[in-house]
Amino acid sequence: MVDAAPRVALVVKRTAYARALDLPDDRLHALLEKGDPTVANVIASHEEHTATVNEVKQALVEVGAEVTRIRKTSFPADDFDLVVTVGGDGTLLRASHSVGVAPVLGVNSAPSSSVGFFCGAETHTAAAAIQAALAGKIAVVELGRMQVSVNGEVVHARVLNDALFCHQSPAATSRYILKYGSTEEEHKSSGFWVGPAAGSTAAQRSAGGAVLPLSSKQLQLVVREPYTPTGDPPRLVRVLAKNNTTITVRAKSRQMRLFLDGPDTIVRIGLGDVIEFTQSPEPLRLLGIANRKKWS
């Protein structure tokens, strides 16, 4: 009996240069022509990305994989044996929202210009990582994710990085009531970041939060610029929520927003709405990063 070909979902980033090629009047062309420093690395990054994509495609051919190129933001990821993303952390984050139990291998396609915290391979190591992944010989780490509910309804159960809660205008004050455990207090601030361990080196860290180990099941909330004109500062400026506990927020402002894992997934929040942040029951199985004790 011949084993079935492994089913692989391939998610590939489209570079800024590739997008501009479809738009002859895009300003990028003029900036490139005059050598503007704001676009100095665009072509080099595109070429590095393209070479990595070709390496990944060739590796999938060599292992005899049945490959489905994913061109939608949402797809049935768990119909596949492996999900491979080629790009950077943003590409993997977007793909991860479709993934329940399927393992994911992130390939950093342009490491000279991309960080790739979530990526277990990069240019020149992608082929070996794909072979190891399909042979079951690559380390797997389960990253905790966050579930977000609004007025009792789950709006997202697979937040990997973070959620930003703030007013739709960056110049407006965010007003809300924050509750964790037996502590409840009213806040005025620029909003807050909240998310699982995987997002703790990004905005949470920049806002004064701690870098959590990969194995942590805690959620971390960090308030941005709390307004404290008199008296003691709020107690819930930074919250480390224990496993299976809930952080609750009541919006005291209109036109609030929740940005989930970046700028693309937006939930509108109105006056009096109640948001709950809890640990998701669906961790993400990520390949090739288990040797990292924590993000750095």
Coordinates of C-alpha atoms in Angstrom, one line a residue:
M1 CA 0.0 0.0 0.0
V2 CA 1.4 3.4 -1.0
D3 CA 1.1 6.2 1.6
A4 CA -1.0 9.1 0.6
A5 CA 0.9 12.3 -0.3
P6 CA 1.0 14.8 2.5
R7 CA -1.5 17.6 2.2
V8 CA 0.2 21.0 2.6
A9 CA -1.4 24.4 2.7
L10 CA 1.0 27.1 1.3
V11 CA 0.4 30.7 2.4
V12 CA 2.7 33.2 0.7
K13 CA 3.2 36.9 1.4
R14 CA 2.8 39.3 -1.5
T15 CA 5.6 41.9 -1.2
A16 CA 5.1 45.6 -1.5
Y17 CA 7.1 45.6 -4.7
A18 CA 4.9 42.8 -6.2
R19 CA 1.7 44.8 -5.3
A20 CA 3.2 47.9 -6.9
L21 CA 3.9 46.1 -10.1
D22 CA 0.1 45.8 -10.6
L23 CA -0.3 49.6 -10.2
P24 CA 1.7 51.6 -12.7
D25 CA 0.9 54.9 -11.0
D26 CA 1.8 53.7 -7.5
R27 CA 4.2 56.2 -5.9
L28 CA 6.6 53.5 -5.0
H29 CA 7.9 53.5 -8.6
A30 CA 8.8 57.2 -8.5
L31 CA 10.5 56.8 -5.1
L32 CA 12.5 53.9 -6.4
E33 CA 13.5 55.8 -9.5
K34 CA 15.0 58.7 -7.5
G35 CA 16.6 56.5 -4.9
D36 CA 14.5 57.7 -2.0
P37 CA 15.8 56.2 1.3
T38 CA 12.3 55.2 2.5
V39 CA 12.2 52.5 -0.2
A40 CA 15.9 51.6 -0.2
N41 CA 15.4 47.9 0.7
V42 CA 12.2 47.2 -1.2
I43 CA 13.7 45.4 -4.3
A44 CA 16.3 43.5 -2.3
S45 CA 13.7 42.2 0.1
H46 CA 11.4 41.2 -2.8
E47 CA 14.2 39.3 -4.5
E48 CA 15.2 37.6 -1.2
H49 CA 11.5 36.7 -0.7
T50 CA 11.2 35.3 -4.2
A51 CA 14.2 33.1 -3.8
T52 CA 12.8 31.7 -0.6
V53 CA 9.4 31.0 -2.2
N54 CA 11.1 29.1 -5.0
E55 CA 13.1 27.1 -2.4
V56 CA 10.0 26.2 -0.5
K57 CA 8.1 25.2 -3.7
Q58 CA 11.0 23.0 -4.8
A59 CA 11.2 21.3 -1.4
L60 CA 7.5 20.5 -1.5
V61 CA 7.9 18.9 -4.9
E62 CA 10.8 16.8 -3.7
V63 CA 8.8 15.4 -0.7
G64 CA 5.9 14.6 -3.0
A65 CA 3.4 16.9 -1.2
E66 CA 0.0 17.7 -2.5
V67 CA 0.1 21.5 -2.3
T68 CA -2.8 23.9 -2.1
R69 CA -1.8 27.5 -2.6
I70 CA -4.0 29.6 -0.2
R71 CA -5.1 33.0 -1.6
K72 CA -7.8 33.8 0.9
T73 CA -7.6 35.3 4.4
S74 CA -9.7 32.4 5.8
F75 CA -9.3 28.8 4.8
P76 CA -10.0 25.3 6.2
A77 CA -6.5 24.8 7.6
D78 CA -7.3 21.6 9.5
D79 CA -8.0 19.8 6.2
F80 CA -4.2 19.7 5.8
D81 CA -1.3 17.8 7.4
L82 CA 0.8 20.9 7.5
V83 CA 0.5 24.7 7.0
V84 CA 3.5 26.4 5.6
T85 CA 3.7 30.2 5.7
V86 CA 6.3 32.1 3.7
G87 CA 6.8 35.7 4.7
G88 CA 7.2 37.0 8.2
D89 CA 5.3 37.2 11.5
G90 CA 2.4 39.0 9.9
T91 CA 1.8 36.3 7.3
L92 CA 1.9 33.6 10.0
L93 CA -0.4 35.6 12.3
R94 CA -3.1 36.0 9.6
A95 CA -2.9 32.3 8.7
S96 CA -3.0 31.2 12.3
H97 CA -6.6 32.5 12.6
S98 CA -7.7 29.7 10.4
V99 CA -5.8 27.0 12.2
G100 CA -7.1 24.8 15.0
V101 CA -5.0 21.7 15.3
A102 CA -2.9 21.6 12.2
P103 CA 0.9 22.2 12.8
V104 CA 2.3 25.4 11.3
L105 CA 5.8 26.0 10.0
G106 CA 6.7 29.6 9.4
V107 CA 9.4 30.4 6.9
N108 CA 11.0 33.9 7.2
S109 CA 11.4 34.7 3.5
A110 CA 13.5 37.9 4.0
P111 CA 15.5 37.6 7.2
S112 CA 17.7 40.5 6.3
S113 CA 14.7 42.8 6.8
S114 CA 12.2 40.7 8.7
V115 CA 12.3 39.7 12.4
G116 CA 10.3 36.4 12.2
F117 CA 9.8 35.5 15.9
F118 CA 7.3 32.9 15.0
C119 CA 9.2 31.4 12.1
G120 CA 11.0 28.1 12.5
A121 CA 12.9 28.3 9.3
E122 CA 14.3 30.9 6.8
T123 CA 16.1 31.2 3.5
H124 CA 18.5 28.2 3.0
T125 CA 17.0 26.2 5.9
A126 CA 13.4 25.9 4.6
A127 CA 13.9 22.7 2.6
A128 CA 15.4 20.8 5.6
A129 CA 12.7 22.1 7.9
I130 CA 9.9 21.0 5.6
Q131 CA 11.3 17.5 5.3
A132 CA 11.7 17.3 9.1
A133 CA 8.2 18.6 9.6
L134 CA 6.5 16.1 7.3
A135 CA 8.7 13.3 8.8
G136 CA 7.6 14.2 12.3
K137 CA 11.2 15.0 13.3
I138 CA 10.9 18.7 14.2
A139 CA 10.1 20.0 17.6
V140 CA 6.6 21.3 18.3
V141 CA 5.6 23.9 20.8
E142 CA 2.1 24.7 21.8
L143 CA 1.6 28.5 22.1
G144 CA -1.3 29.7 24.2
R145 CA -3.8 31.9 22.5
M146 CA -6.5 34.3 23.7
Q147 CA -10.3 34.2 23.4
V148 CA -12.2 37.5 23.2
S149 CA -15.9 37.9 23.9
V150 CA -18.1 40.9 23.6
N151 CA -21.5 41.0 25.5
G152 CA -21.2 37.2 26.0
E153 CA -20.5 36.3 22.4
V154 CA -17.1 35.0 21.3
V155 CA -15.7 37.3 18.5
H156 CA -12.3 35.6 18.2
A157 CA -10.9 32.5 19.8
R158 CA -7.5 32.4 18.2
V159 CA -5.6 35.6 19.1
L160 CA -2.0 34.8 19.1
N161 CA -0.2 38.1 19.5
D162 CA -2.4 40.7 21.2
A163 CA -5.4 42.9 21.3
L164 CA -5.3 46.7 21.4
F165 CA -8.3 48.3 23.0
C166 CA -8.6 52.1 22.3
H167 CA -10.7 54.9 20.9
Q168 CA -11.0 55.0 17.2
S169 CA -9.1 58.3 17.3
P170 CA -5.6 58.0 18.6
A171 CA -6.0 61.6 20.1
A172 CA -9.0 60.7 22.2
T173 CA -9.0 59.4 25.8
S174 CA -10.2 55.9 26.4
R175 CA -12.6 55.6 29.3
Y176 CA -13.5 52.1 30.7
I177 CA -14.0 50.1 33.9
L178 CA -11.4 47.3 34.3
K179 CA -12.0 44.3 36.5
Y180 CA -9.7 41.5 37.5
G181 CA -10.4 39.2 40.4
S182 CA -11.9 41.3 43.3
T183 CA -10.3 44.5 42.0
E184 CA -12.4 46.9 39.9
E185 CA -11.5 50.4 38.9
E186 CA -12.3 53.2 36.4
H187 CA -9.5 54.2 34.0
K188 CA -8.7 57.0 31.7
S189 CA -5.8 56.2 29.4
S190 CA -4.7 55.8 25.8
G191 CA -6.1 52.3 26.0
F192 CA -4.4 49.0 26.7
W193 CA -2.7 46.0 25.2
V194 CA -3.6 42.5 26.3
G195 CA -2.5 39.1 25.0
P196 CA -0.8 35.7 25.6
A197 CA 2.9 35.0 26.0
A198 CA 3.6 34.9 22.3
G199 CA 2.9 38.7 22.0
S200 CA 4.8 39.7 25.1
T201 CA 7.9 41.0 23.3
A202 CA 6.0 43.2 21.0
A203 CA 3.7 46.1 22.0
Q204 CA 3.3 44.8 25.6
R205 CA 7.0 45.0 26.2
S206 CA 7.3 48.4 24.7
A207 CA 4.5 49.6 27.0
G208 CA 6.3 48.4 30.1
G209 CA 5.2 44.7 30.3
A210 CA 7.2 41.7 31.0
V211 CA 8.6 39.2 28.5
L212 CA 6.8 35.9 29.3
P213 CA 8.3 32.4 28.7
L214 CA 6.9 30.5 25.8
S215 CA 5.4 27.9 28.1
S216 CA 3.4 30.6 30.0
K217 CA -0.4 30.2 30.0
Q218 CA -0.9 33.7 31.4
L219 CA -2.5 36.7 29.7
Q220 CA -0.8 40.0 30.2
L221 CA -2.6 43.4 30.1
V222 CA -0.6 46.6 30.0
V223 CA -2.3 50.0 30.2
R224 CA -1.0 52.7 27.8
E225 CA -0.3 56.1 29.4
P226 CA -2.7 55.9 32.4
Y227 CA -4.1 59.3 33.4
T228 CA -3.3 60.0 37.1
P229 CA -3.7 63.7 37.8
T230 CA -3.9 63.3 41.6
G231 CA -3.6 60.6 44.2
D232 CA -2.3 57.0 43.7
P233 CA -2.0 55.5 40.3
P234 CA -4.5 52.7 39.3
R235 CA -3.7 49.2 40.7
L236 CA -4.5 47.5 37.4
V237 CA -2.0 49.2 35.2
R238 CA -0.3 45.8 34.5
V239 CA -2.2 42.6 35.0
L240 CA -0.8 39.0 34.8
A241 CA -3.9 36.9 34.6
K242 CA -3.6 33.4 35.9
N243 CA -4.6 30.3 33.9
N244 CA -8.4 30.2 33.2
T245 CA -9.1 33.5 34.8
T246 CA -10.9 36.4 33.1
I247 CA -10.1 40.1 32.5
T248 CA -13.3 42.1 32.1
V249 CA -13.7 45.6 30.6
R250 CA -16.8 47.8 30.4
A251 CA -16.5 50.6 27.8
K252 CA -17.4 54.1 29.1
S253 CA -16.7 55.7 25.7
R254 CA -18.4 55.6 22.4
Q255 CA -16.6 54.7 19.2
M256 CA -14.1 52.3 20.8
R257 CA -12.2 49.7 18.9
L258 CA -10.5 46.3 19.4
F259 CA -7.7 45.6 17.0
L260 CA -6.9 41.8 17.1
D261 CA -3.5 40.6 16.0
G262 CA -2.8 43.8 14.0
P263 CA -4.8 46.3 12.0
D264 CA -6.8 44.0 9.8
T265 CA -9.3 42.4 12.3
I266 CA -11.3 45.2 14.0
V267 CA -14.2 44.9 16.4
R268 CA -16.4 48.0 17.0
I269 CA -17.1 48.6 20.7
G270 CA -19.8 50.9 22.0
L271 CA -20.8 52.6 25.2
G272 CA -21.6 49.9 27.9
D273 CA -20.3 47.0 25.9
V274 CA -18.6 44.3 28.1
I275 CA -15.4 42.6 26.8
E276 CA -13.9 39.5 28.3
F277 CA -10.4 38.2 27.7
T278 CA -9.7 34.6 28.6
Q279 CA -7.2 31.9 27.6
S280 CA -8.3 30.2 24.4
P281 CA -9.0 26.4 24.5
E282 CA -7.1 26.2 21.2
P283 CA -3.3 26.5 21.4
L284 CA -1.3 26.9 18.2
R285 CA 1.1 24.0 17.3
L286 CA 4.1 25.9 16.0
L287 CA 7.1 24.1 14.5
G288 CA 10.8 24.7 14.8
I289 CA 11.0 27.2 17.7
A290 CA 11.0 24.9 20.7
N291 CA 14.7 25.6 21.4
R292 CA 13.9 29.2 22.4
K293 CA 13.5 29.6 26.1
K294 CA 11.6 32.8 25.6
W295 CA 11.3 35.6 23.1
S296 CA 14.2 38.0 23.1

